[in-house]
Amino acid sequence: MNLEFSPTIDSSAGLKAAEELRIRWRNGDRILSEVLLNQRPDLWHDPLQAIDVIYEEFCLRTATGQVDVASEIFGRFPRWADRLRLMIEFHNVIEEADNELAELEFPTVGDLVSGFKIVEVLGSGSGGRVYLATQSDLADRSVVLKITANVGDEHLLLAGLQHTNIVPIHAVVDGGRNLRVICMPFFGRATLATVLNRLEGVAVSSRSGFDILQIAGPDELTLRSGYRNESFARAACWIVAAIADALQFAHDRGCIHFDIKPANILIANDGQPLLLDFHLASRALRPDQIPAGRIGGTRQYMAPEQWDAMQSLKAGKPLGSAVDHRADIFALGAVLKELLGGQLTIENSQVTVGLADVVNKCLAHRPDHRYQSAVALAEDLRRHLAHRPLVHVGNRSLSERWQKWRRRRPNALRLGTARASAAMMALALAAGIFWQIDDRSREAERALLIGNELVQADARYADAVDVFERGLSRIESLPFQRELQARLRNGLVTAQRLELSRQLHSLAEEVRGRYCASRMPRDSMHSLAAKCREFWGERERILVTCPATADSNVVDDLQDIALFAADLTMQNSGGDDQSAAQRESLKLIDEADALLGSSDVLHYERRTRRRALGLPDIAEPTPRPTTARANYALGRAYLAAGEAAGAERYLAQAVALEPGGRWPNFYHGLCSYKLGKYQEAVTAFSVCIGRTPETAVYYFNRSQAYAALGNSERAWLDRERAISIDPNIAIEVSTSVLGSPGT
């Protein structure tokens, strides 16, 4: 099959010619660009490709100490002088940044850095250096250390991106000598760039998914991966769909990667793809904005608008157009295209017309002609893998649509022909019924597909419940649909469980943000108390529907709702009958202990209430919380009781155990403020902002801490940001226990 991407020449031809130029110079043959361009006349007709070769000549000549190279090159290629000038100016900017990086004193193999022993240098670049190390205090486990200058907020971005397909962080420590050490788990060495390098020279049609797994790590776990027996193109689609899921997760949190390329996609030892290296990540860039800081990327995978933004940065001019998440989609499309062979005209039976259209849509020059979300790209790739019609591009090949139908129903044609020859008249009489059944069955199948996608890709569980119920209603009275009915019912039960779990977790998160509230409007307090009591009244049904083994948050969520309900019981009493309120509050605590199991924070709350009622004190063990969750829950209880000094050690331990944790840092920030440690409060609230940058209360609380430090400008900026997110934040500071500094 001869399929065409657009345009019509190899997009990597210029880079290959530049590589040849580099090799010939290394071997002593110091030719000029024109020699290679004349050997490949098609490059003269593509400025971007030709400039790659000319730029390589510039780099080689300046590296040997030649001077005034740029002006001489501009004279030889006057029609491309403007483009070359921009590229060379950017080259100089990058060189300056690399020189600054070179001045840092990085560790070497064998050095000890913050408790880690350096074993091997894995790589280096403009963002720092990456090492394989061992952690002596944890059985010499292998970890990856990314060591950078102690600037920027890549670690804060990563702390907020907890996703299956994004490499997480264990911890962030100060490496001394103005260095920051980001510790990450070691999942393996192979990236997609490793895969492409190892398979260079092997035709795509001769590669397989098994080849990827062998390169990633040929152990038993890897070789059980889902794409072991798939073609290389299908394995590539599976990998890119998983990375698209990771990008959607990051995009939903306002984080755009801006450097998607094969070298930044790790293939773990178990075959799972993971996204790496967020040192260029930032928010979307708006039109007419003068970018602050560094904009970068890798030319081969860079969207046109991202390249234009870099030129604007060099010229000190505002952007001509927005640069948003669709730049990442372009780059991911470029990666997929390279995996599929990189040739713009591909002789490859693994690539269908539909898949070529998916790639072309990613690589559209205009952002509004591309996929508008990473999840939409993932959806079409998974539909391609499931032999289903694509949603976001046209299914223009009739033969491909026929093949997909045949693969979904492999026996339909044979059985239909046999039955037709044996019972033509019976089929004719039953045609109307058959088409009705088939139509309703197809509707139910579509409901199953959409419902599963709503659950797995979009996390829209309530919508999924409606879709599954509608699908069941279409086939509940049809014969021979038992399997489909069972799959729909299973999907419905799962969606109902996940939606109930989501509602519970949403309420618990609201409760956690308001737990230590010093001021809360009475209407808000009554409304929230009613919600907590409603969910607590359904606690046993919730535990049956959402077992803790399936939903790990359910016990913690129910416990916090019970604690908050107990606290609101005291607040709602209004002083009328404190004794009755204390008894009701104690009852809630006892119920939580009996249902959910004992915990340090429940012991503390029970003891506090029994003492208030004059009841005999009960023997309680000295709290020794071992997890971040247990420490911050206990510290939060001390803080709510006005015992900031007692809260501090637990909250500090919670942050040590979970450096990027939102709630440990939130309560540690509140506690630090109460104790007059305003800089620590700023740091803690900054971590919270890194996790969820669209939450007003974090900015509001940080503005208070900045004000206490006397930094009125930063305080004003944070307050304005908080108000822009939530105009009511200044009126209802319901989650702030800050009050007056040092109180």
XYZ file of C-alpha atoms in Angstrom:
743
model
C 0.000 0.000 0.000
C 1.384 3.417 -0.960
C 0.064 6.061 1.435
C 0.996 9.720 1.432
C 1.402 12.064 4.344
C 1.805 15.732 3.441
C 3.986 17.280 2.028
C 5.956 15.050 -0.403
C 9.576 14.734 0.803
C 11.190 13.109 3.808
C 10.882 15.493 6.781
C 14.114 14.104 8.218
C 16.133 14.423 4.987
C 17.690 17.710 6.085
C 18.678 16.269 9.468
C 20.193 13.209 7.771
C 22.179 15.441 5.403
C 23.346 17.502 8.396
C 24.495 14.290 10.089
C 26.445 13.325 6.957
C 28.082 16.764 6.944
C 29.067 16.285 10.587
C 30.595 12.848 9.874
C 32.565 14.113 6.874
C 33.992 17.003 8.913
C 34.942 14.570 11.656
C 36.819 12.518 9.050
C 38.686 15.586 7.779
C 36.564 16.323 4.689
C 35.487 19.899 5.542
C 33.081 20.523 2.679
C 30.540 23.377 2.527
C 26.752 23.017 2.631
C 26.344 23.476 -1.115
C 28.118 20.179 -1.821
C 25.464 18.138 -0.008
C 22.581 20.345 -1.178
C 23.636 19.864 -4.785
C 23.746 16.093 -4.232
C 20.128 16.280 -2.997
C 18.451 18.879 -5.254
C 15.047 18.351 -3.606
C 16.378 20.038 -0.445
C 16.828 23.320 -2.306
C 13.025 23.473 -2.647
C 12.381 23.118 1.094
C 13.946 25.985 3.101
C 13.469 24.261 6.477
C 15.383 21.195 5.294
C 18.160 23.160 3.610
C 18.610 25.414 6.644
C 19.228 22.340 8.814
C 22.324 21.608 6.676
C 23.509 25.225 6.593
C 23.052 25.589 10.356
C 25.134 22.453 10.889
C 27.943 24.040 8.846
C 27.724 27.148 11.081
C 28.003 25.016 14.245
C 30.956 23.008 12.898
C 32.878 26.081 11.792
C 32.340 28.063 14.990
C 33.324 25.015 17.043
C 36.737 25.045 15.302
C 37.268 28.692 16.269
C 36.441 30.368 12.939
C 35.150 33.941 13.298
C 32.585 36.002 11.418
C 31.027 32.784 10.103
C 27.457 34.079 10.305
C 27.883 37.106 8.036
C 29.713 34.988 5.457
C 26.879 32.447 5.437
C 24.256 35.216 5.131
C 26.085 36.404 2.009
C 26.091 32.922 0.454
C 22.387 32.330 1.132
C 20.754 35.792 0.925
C 17.205 34.482 0.313
C 17.278 32.618 3.645
C 19.327 35.210 5.550
C 16.445 36.280 7.828
C 15.600 32.733 8.855
C 19.255 31.860 9.362
C 19.791 34.996 11.443
C 16.953 34.029 13.788
C 18.270 30.496 14.168
C 21.826 31.657 14.854
C 20.615 34.258 17.375
C 18.727 31.526 19.188
C 21.838 29.331 19.007
C 23.735 32.071 20.830
C 21.016 32.283 23.522
C 21.231 28.533 24.104
C 25.042 28.664 24.168
C 24.915 31.315 26.889
C 22.510 29.169 28.942
C 24.732 26.116 28.467
C 27.786 28.111 29.537
C 25.976 29.130 32.722
C 25.113 25.482 33.330
C 28.716 24.473 32.711
C 29.840 26.764 35.535
C 27.943 24.656 38.066
C 29.925 21.992 39.928
C 28.073 18.777 39.165
C 28.940 15.559 41.030
C 30.867 12.725 39.421
C 30.561 8.936 39.615
C 31.239 7.724 43.144
C 30.238 10.990 44.844
C 27.701 11.081 47.677
C 24.950 13.656 47.182
C 22.363 14.130 49.952
C 22.493 10.445 50.898
C 22.610 9.148 47.295
C 25.678 7.504 45.748
C 26.261 8.406 42.105
C 26.645 5.245 40.019
C 26.451 6.421 36.419
C 25.760 9.493 34.273
C 22.633 8.739 32.231
C 22.530 11.966 30.256
C 22.928 15.724 30.215
C 21.308 18.662 28.513
C 20.317 22.286 28.837
C 18.224 21.502 31.921
C 20.946 19.759 33.940
C 22.328 16.249 34.304
C 20.674 12.912 35.006
C 22.328 10.182 37.070
C 21.697 6.616 38.143
C 22.251 6.429 41.894
C 21.621 4.207 44.887
C 19.896 5.217 48.114
C 21.823 3.716 51.013
C 19.193 4.254 53.720
C 16.636 2.264 51.685
C 18.517 -0.971 50.937
C 20.584 0.638 48.161
C 17.582 0.850 45.884
C 18.273 2.270 42.434
C 16.916 5.754 41.757
C 17.304 8.434 39.112
C 18.621 11.836 40.178
C 17.999 14.882 38.010
C 20.402 17.572 39.205
C 19.784 21.119 38.004
C 20.518 24.670 38.993
C 18.404 25.608 42.019
C 16.012 27.733 39.953
C 12.672 27.203 38.250
C 9.721 25.131 39.399
C 9.923 21.855 37.458
C 9.760 19.961 40.763
C 6.524 21.751 41.709
C 4.993 20.886 38.348
C 5.959 17.221 38.721
C 4.618 17.112 42.271
C 1.156 17.899 40.882
C 1.248 15.360 38.041
C 0.523 11.978 39.610
C -0.388 9.842 36.584
C 0.319 6.292 35.465
C 2.185 7.519 32.387
C 4.214 10.337 33.965
C 7.443 9.603 35.837
C 6.761 10.671 39.470
C 9.158 12.137 42.016
C 10.201 10.547 45.333
C 11.650 13.690 46.853
C 13.355 17.030 46.212
C 16.462 17.919 48.224
C 19.059 20.667 48.305
C 22.257 19.361 46.739
C 24.373 22.300 47.877
C 26.547 24.370 45.510
C 23.354 26.008 44.156
C 22.098 22.620 42.919
C 18.640 21.064 43.229
C 18.314 17.261 43.352
C 15.077 15.698 42.101
C 14.859 12.015 43.044
C 12.713 9.773 40.839
C 12.156 6.006 40.634
C 14.360 4.022 38.249
C 12.126 2.255 35.728
C 14.773 1.436 33.126
C 17.051 3.041 30.553
C 15.201 2.725 27.250
C 13.390 5.655 25.668
C 11.651 5.757 22.311
C 14.848 7.375 20.999
C 16.712 4.232 22.138
C 14.181 2.082 20.299
C 14.492 4.110 17.088
C 18.295 4.045 17.226
C 18.423 0.276 17.808
C 15.983 -0.391 14.960
C 17.547 2.037 12.495
C 17.918 0.325 9.162
C 15.108 -2.152 9.870
C 12.024 -1.511 7.730
C 8.943 -0.575 9.750
C 7.040 -3.399 8.087
C 9.640 -5.833 9.492
C 9.522 -4.487 13.066
C 7.154 -5.660 15.804
C 5.949 -4.722 19.253
C 8.120 -7.548 20.583
C 11.197 -5.626 19.369
C 10.277 -2.683 21.615
C 9.904 -4.928 24.647
C 13.237 -6.647 24.034
C 14.975 -3.266 23.915
C 13.156 -2.016 27.046
C 14.207 -5.022 29.123
C 13.638 -8.633 28.070
C 12.470 -10.002 31.399
C 9.377 -12.070 32.084
C 7.293 -9.080 33.195
C 8.135 -7.066 30.084
C 7.433 -9.890 27.714
C 3.915 -10.263 29.132
C 3.091 -6.687 28.049
C -0.058 -6.067 26.057
C 1.649 -5.324 22.734
C 4.050 -8.303 22.700
C 2.284 -9.927 19.743
C 1.293 -6.720 17.939
C 2.779 -5.140 14.835
C 5.174 -2.251 15.353
C 2.626 0.272 14.067
C -0.066 -0.971 16.453
C 2.411 -0.964 19.349
C 3.342 2.621 18.401
C -0.344 3.615 18.462
C -0.761 1.989 21.895
C 2.260 3.874 23.263
C 1.222 7.227 21.793
C -2.348 6.820 23.108
C -0.967 6.248 26.616
C 1.243 9.352 26.353
C -1.785 11.292 25.064
C -3.601 10.282 28.273
C -0.670 11.658 30.294
C -0.690 14.892 28.297
C -4.432 15.322 28.808
C -3.882 14.929 32.552
C -1.165 17.611 32.452
C -3.177 19.897 30.153
C -6.196 19.707 32.464
C -3.936 21.134 35.169
C -2.704 23.994 33.024
C 0.683 22.401 32.278
C 1.979 22.206 28.690
C 5.104 20.099 28.160
C 6.587 21.948 25.143
C 9.292 19.302 24.504
C 7.581 16.084 23.431
C 10.107 13.915 21.585
C 11.236 10.253 21.592
C 14.033 10.961 24.079
C 11.452 12.208 26.595
C 9.246 9.101 26.410
C 10.595 6.320 28.623
C 9.694 2.697 27.903
C 9.808 1.154 31.363
C 11.025 -2.365 32.055
C 7.409 -3.543 32.092
C 6.726 -2.004 28.673
C 4.719 0.923 30.059
C 5.427 4.302 28.395
C 6.073 7.258 30.725
C 6.535 10.954 29.980
C 9.797 12.587 31.134
C 11.454 15.986 31.506
C 9.148 18.904 32.278
C 11.918 21.519 32.523
C 10.424 23.541 29.635
C 6.814 23.093 30.745
C 4.648 26.136 31.373
C 1.151 27.490 30.969
C -0.302 28.396 27.579
C 1.143 31.540 26.022
C -1.413 34.188 25.056
C -1.381 36.395 21.934
C 0.210 39.810 22.473
C 2.030 38.435 25.514
C 5.752 39.058 25.887
C 6.996 35.682 27.141
C 8.763 35.711 30.476
C 11.616 33.270 30.856
C 12.834 30.615 28.494
C 10.874 29.074 25.636
C 12.427 26.016 24.064
C 11.781 22.749 22.377
C 13.271 20.453 19.749
C 13.022 21.727 16.209
C 12.150 18.419 14.579
C 9.015 18.072 16.755
C 8.116 21.729 17.238
C 4.752 23.172 16.186
C 4.936 26.219 13.868
C 3.422 28.559 16.468
C 5.946 27.390 19.077
C 8.809 28.170 16.692
C 7.292 31.618 16.032
C 7.093 32.214 19.786
C 10.807 31.485 20.123
C 11.542 34.026 17.410
C 9.371 36.582 19.228
C 11.283 35.938 22.436
C 14.583 36.559 20.698
C 13.246 39.772 19.178
C 11.631 40.924 22.447
C 8.266 41.150 20.702
C 4.771 40.017 21.786
C 3.500 36.730 20.399
C 1.531 36.878 17.181
C -0.712 33.956 18.153
C -1.495 31.710 21.101
C 0.719 28.724 21.903
C -1.280 26.178 23.850
C -1.756 22.457 24.429
C -2.163 21.863 20.698
C 1.593 22.386 20.317
C 2.067 19.200 22.373
C -0.401 17.401 20.087
C 1.639 18.467 17.041
C 4.824 17.163 18.667
C 3.187 13.857 19.646
C 1.984 13.480 16.051
C 5.557 14.051 14.860
C 6.730 11.295 17.218
C 4.078 8.908 15.887
C 5.021 9.758 12.316
C 8.674 9.005 13.072
C 7.715 5.693 14.670
C 5.775 4.826 11.518
C 8.874 5.350 9.387
C 9.353 9.102 9.124
C 9.023 8.971 5.351
C 6.321 11.220 3.983
C 5.532 8.580 1.371
C 5.462 5.241 3.141
C 5.569 1.766 1.643
C 4.255 0.060 4.740
C 1.389 -2.379 4.996
C 1.112 -1.611 8.746
C -0.093 1.955 8.061
C -3.687 2.356 6.932
C -5.356 5.349 5.305
C -7.137 6.102 8.571
C -3.920 6.031 10.602
C -2.226 8.303 8.054
C -5.148 10.730 8.431
C -4.740 10.673 12.230
C -1.071 11.635 11.878
C -1.838 14.356 9.338
C -4.487 15.862 11.617
C -1.922 16.082 14.437
C 0.554 17.789 12.107
C -1.829 20.373 10.654
C -0.080 23.736 10.305
C -2.967 25.614 11.928
C -3.744 24.624 15.544
C -7.508 24.766 14.969
C -7.165 22.090 12.267
C -5.483 19.649 14.670
C -7.001 17.473 17.345
C -8.347 19.906 19.907
C -7.457 17.703 22.871
C -5.041 14.899 23.594
C -7.927 12.697 24.726
C -9.505 13.029 21.271
C -6.267 11.775 19.705
C -6.159 8.893 22.187
C -9.774 8.043 21.346
C -9.101 7.753 17.606
C -5.936 5.708 18.165
C -7.802 3.264 20.406
C -10.641 3.058 17.894
C -8.054 2.262 15.234
C -6.637 -0.482 17.462
C -10.147 -1.857 18.073
C -10.967 -1.813 14.321
C -13.736 0.722 14.880
C -14.653 3.806 12.843
C -12.659 6.911 13.738
C -14.520 9.851 15.292
C -12.361 12.903 14.676
C -11.174 12.245 11.108
C -13.083 11.026 8.087
C -13.214 7.303 7.386
C -12.546 7.913 3.688
C -11.324 4.452 2.691
C -14.239 2.117 1.943
C -11.942 -0.897 1.850
C -10.545 -0.043 5.277
C -14.049 0.364 6.720
C -14.974 -3.037 5.250
C -11.888 -4.668 6.739
C -12.654 -3.179 10.148
C -16.203 -4.527 10.004
C -14.917 -7.971 9.042
C -12.453 -7.989 11.944
C -15.124 -6.980 14.440
C -17.468 -9.691 13.121
C -15.145 -12.386 11.710
C -17.895 -14.990 11.241
C -20.720 -12.726 10.160
C -20.216 -13.086 6.398
C -19.793 -16.880 6.366
C -22.721 -17.552 8.664
C -24.914 -15.056 6.864
C -24.278 -16.708 3.488
C -25.015 -20.200 4.801
C -28.217 -19.144 6.475
C -29.322 -17.160 3.454
C -29.012 -20.180 1.167
C -30.905 -22.409 3.610
C -33.719 -20.102 4.694
C -34.093 -17.213 2.243
C -37.845 -16.975 2.624
C -37.700 -17.091 6.437
C -35.129 -14.335 6.470
C -37.210 -12.212 4.139
C -40.248 -12.572 6.414
C -38.151 -11.715 9.473
C -36.099 -8.936 7.851
C -37.891 -6.162 9.668
C -37.436 -7.859 13.041
C -33.807 -8.676 12.275
C -32.910 -5.114 11.361
C -34.658 -3.826 14.462
C -32.748 -6.275 16.671
C -29.478 -5.522 14.912
C -30.058 -1.797 15.178
C -30.834 -2.009 18.891
C -27.870 -4.329 19.450
C -25.574 -1.884 17.700
C -26.984 0.927 19.830
C -26.239 -1.128 22.940
C -22.714 -1.933 21.711
C -22.133 1.759 21.072
C -23.475 2.555 24.547
C -20.998 0.043 25.998
C -18.109 1.620 24.084
C -19.084 5.194 24.955
C -19.789 4.294 28.575
C -16.404 2.621 28.972
C -14.694 5.620 27.387
C -16.554 7.998 29.697
C -15.334 5.950 32.652
C -11.777 5.190 31.585
C -10.736 8.241 29.578
C -12.964 11.096 30.743
C -13.850 10.095 34.332
C -17.437 11.264 33.621
C -19.067 8.608 35.760
C -22.556 10.141 36.063
C -22.801 10.451 32.277
C -21.552 6.879 31.962
C -24.359 5.681 34.290
C -26.951 7.279 31.977
C -25.340 5.746 28.886
C -25.133 2.225 30.374
C -28.766 2.426 31.546
C -29.858 3.575 28.088
C -27.916 0.731 26.483
C -29.548 -1.828 28.787
C -32.995 -0.454 28.034
C -32.436 -1.073 24.316
C -31.737 -4.812 24.670
C -33.393 -5.888 27.924
C -36.120 -7.764 26.043
C -33.994 -9.031 23.113
C -32.980 -12.694 22.799
C -29.352 -13.881 22.551
C -27.950 -10.753 24.201
C -27.009 -12.208 27.594
C -23.278 -11.498 27.242
C -23.824 -7.903 26.107
C -26.369 -7.369 28.889
C -23.850 -8.675 31.443
C -21.124 -6.349 30.142
C -23.465 -3.375 30.288
C -24.563 -4.270 33.837
C -20.942 -4.629 34.922
C -20.174 -1.260 33.378
C -23.182 0.273 35.111
C -22.160 -1.103 38.523
C -18.606 0.154 38.044
C -19.772 3.614 36.938
C -22.203 3.856 39.876
C -19.436 2.869 42.282
C -16.979 5.342 40.815
C -19.529 8.158 40.784
C -20.426 7.538 44.420
C -16.717 7.393 45.257
C -16.145 10.630 43.319
C -18.967 12.429 45.171
C -17.608 11.172 48.488
C -14.073 12.253 47.645
C -15.258 15.641 46.375
C -17.055 16.313 49.653
C -14.039 15.086 51.652
C -11.735 17.419 49.715
C -14.060 20.350 50.425
C -14.110 19.336 54.082
C -10.301 19.179 54.235
C -10.033 22.673 52.895
C -12.470 24.017 55.474
C -11.551 21.888 58.481
C -9.652 24.574 60.356
C -11.908 27.430 59.277
C -11.868 30.319 61.700
C -14.724 32.030 59.899
C -17.447 30.424 57.832
C -20.790 31.983 56.798
C -23.586 30.342 58.721
C -25.446 29.275 55.557
C -22.305 27.576 54.243
C -21.736 25.884 57.590
C -25.296 24.498 57.751
C -25.202 23.363 54.103
C -21.904 21.553 54.522
C -23.019 19.986 57.805
C -26.138 18.625 56.074
C -24.049 17.082 53.280
C -21.707 15.446 55.778
C -24.580 13.989 57.795
C -26.257 12.739 54.611
C -23.135 10.855 53.515
C -22.391 9.636 57.026
C -25.924 8.278 57.243
C -25.167 6.203 54.119
C -21.772 5.052 55.396
C -22.442 1.325 55.460
C -23.956 1.342 51.951
C -20.975 3.348 50.746
C -18.513 0.808 52.173
C -20.423 -2.039 50.499
C -20.696 -0.208 47.165
C -17.164 1.225 47.285
C -15.020 -1.345 49.109
C -11.725 -0.042 50.402
C -9.845 -2.632 48.331
C -11.187 -1.062 45.142
C -11.305 2.600 46.193
C -8.306 3.351 48.384
C -9.609 6.780 49.436
C -12.963 5.683 50.796
C -11.913 5.016 54.431
C -9.904 8.240 54.681
C -12.739 10.209 53.063
C -15.387 8.795 55.415
C -13.166 9.413 58.445
C -12.633 13.071 57.536
C -16.341 13.570 56.879
C -17.127 12.093 60.315
C -14.518 14.310 62.001
C -15.814 17.403 60.267
C -19.423 16.527 61.065
C -18.402 16.147 64.719
C -16.677 19.535 64.634
C -19.675 21.207 62.968
C -21.960 19.710 65.603
C -20.070 21.777 68.161
C -20.100 24.917 66.012
C -23.822 24.643 65.194
C -24.779 24.369 68.847
C -24.257 28.115 69.156
C -23.439 27.710 72.844
C -27.039 26.712 73.724
C -26.232 23.244 74.999
C -22.544 22.505 74.794
C -22.895 19.307 76.799
C -25.460 17.814 74.372
C -23.324 18.893 71.413
C -20.262 17.279 72.974
C -22.166 14.012 73.495
C -23.460 14.030 69.910
C -19.962 14.815 68.638
C -18.455 11.997 70.725
C -21.070 9.600 69.336
C -19.939 10.390 65.785
C -16.310 9.765 66.721
C -17.198 6.421 68.364
C -19.187 5.384 65.269
C -16.226 6.218 63.028
C -13.872 4.220 65.222
C -16.176 1.200 65.258
C -16.803 1.270 61.494
C -13.461 2.363 60.074
C -10.967 1.151 62.652
C -8.837 2.955 65.186
C -6.464 5.768 64.278
C -4.316 8.316 66.093
C -6.554 11.223 65.121
C -9.731 9.439 66.285
C -8.023 8.651 69.623
C -7.089 12.314 70.024
C -10.605 13.563 69.189
C -12.259 11.012 71.497
C -9.985 11.909 74.393
C -10.639 15.654 73.891
C -14.414 15.215 73.959
C -14.472 12.840 76.938
C -12.454 15.328 78.958
C -14.849 18.131 78.002
C -17.765 16.009 79.254
C -15.968 15.119 82.493
C -15.942 11.429 81.591
C -13.153 9.172 82.859
C -10.077 9.345 80.685
C -9.386 6.161 78.757
C -5.998 4.637 78.270
C -4.753 5.654 74.871
C -1.394 4.805 73.332
C 1.043 7.619 72.598
C 0.435 8.657 68.959
C 3.125 7.365 66.642
C 1.791 8.040 63.137
C 3.957 6.521 60.418
C 2.352 7.785 57.200
C 2.006 11.252 55.727
C -1.780 10.917 55.896
C -1.787 9.960 59.618
C 0.674 12.729 60.524
C -1.179 15.527 58.766
C -4.574 14.345 60.096
C -3.268 14.431 63.658
C -1.476 17.731 63.117
C -4.659 19.166 61.636
C -6.622 18.156 64.748
C -4.088 19.889 67.011
C -4.238 22.971 64.786
C -8.044 23.099 64.864
C -7.874 22.912 68.669
C -5.580 25.960 68.723
C -2.452 23.943 69.597
C -0.191 25.117 66.762
C 3.000 24.209 68.625
C 1.790 20.630 69.103
C 0.643 20.453 65.481
C 3.983 21.509 64.021
C 5.975 18.316 64.551
C 3.298 16.125 63.002
C 2.786 18.419 60.005
C 6.526 18.774 59.424
C 6.824 14.976 59.450
C 3.916 14.694 56.996
C 5.715 17.020 54.566
C 8.963 15.067 54.994
C 7.141 11.857 54.094
C 5.246 13.416 51.157
C 7.147 16.515 49.933
C 4.710 17.248 47.139
C 1.560 16.410 49.091
C -1.137 19.055 48.839
C -2.797 18.643 52.231
C 0.396 18.089 54.261
C 1.790 21.310 52.786
C -1.497 23.203 53.151
C -1.801 22.540 56.879
C 1.935 22.966 57.394
C 1.583 26.399 55.773
C -1.300 27.332 58.079
C 0.619 26.090 61.124
C 3.818 27.908 60.123
C 1.875 31.139 59.733
C 0.296 30.781 63.159
C 3.782 30.316 64.622
C 5.167 33.367 62.818
C 7.284 31.299 60.385
C 6.115 33.217 57.346
C 8.770 32.099 54.854
C 7.967 28.446 55.605
C 4.308 29.283 55.051
C 5.133 30.820 51.651
C 7.057 27.683 50.646
C 4.263 25.346 51.728
C 1.524 27.297 49.920
C 3.745 27.446 46.811
C 3.813 23.632 46.704
C 0.000 23.625 46.924
C -0.168 26.088 44.026
C 2.114 23.821 42.012
C -0.263 20.922 42.597
C -3.531 22.748 41.845
C -2.773 26.173 40.359
C -6.431 27.151 39.935
C -7.323 27.051 43.649
C -7.966 30.540 45.030
C -7.391 29.832 48.708
C -3.727 28.887 48.200
C -2.980 32.241 46.587
C -5.019 34.052 49.246
C -3.178 32.378 52.115
C 0.195 32.940 50.469
C -0.683 36.622 50.024
C -1.226 36.802 53.788
C 2.179 35.217 54.416
C 3.875 37.588 51.972
C 2.170 40.529 53.693
C 3.500 39.340 57.053
C 6.994 39.257 55.526
C 6.571 42.838 54.350
C 6.532 41.856 50.660
C 3.501 43.930 49.733
C 3.999 43.584 45.973
C 3.882 39.766 46.001
C 1.037 39.894 48.512
C -0.977 42.126 46.200
C -0.290 39.916 43.140
C -1.384 36.759 44.980
C -4.506 38.440 46.340
C -5.473 39.631 42.855
C -4.879 36.153 41.481
C -7.065 34.636 44.205
C -9.879 37.101 43.476
C -9.632 36.455 39.716
C -10.204 32.739 40.404
C -12.892 33.224 43.066
C -14.334 36.751 43.479
C -15.849 35.708 46.839
C -12.544 34.684 48.384
C -12.007 38.034 50.089
C -15.483 37.816 51.650
C -15.535 34.134 52.548
C -12.044 33.268 53.742
C -13.557 30.053 54.906
C -10.440 27.924 54.592
C -8.038 30.414 56.145
C -7.065 30.068 59.773
C -4.462 32.743 59.339
C -6.015 35.652 61.175
C -3.435 38.083 62.493
C 0.281 37.286 62.026
C 1.835 35.327 64.832
C -1.418 34.606 66.622
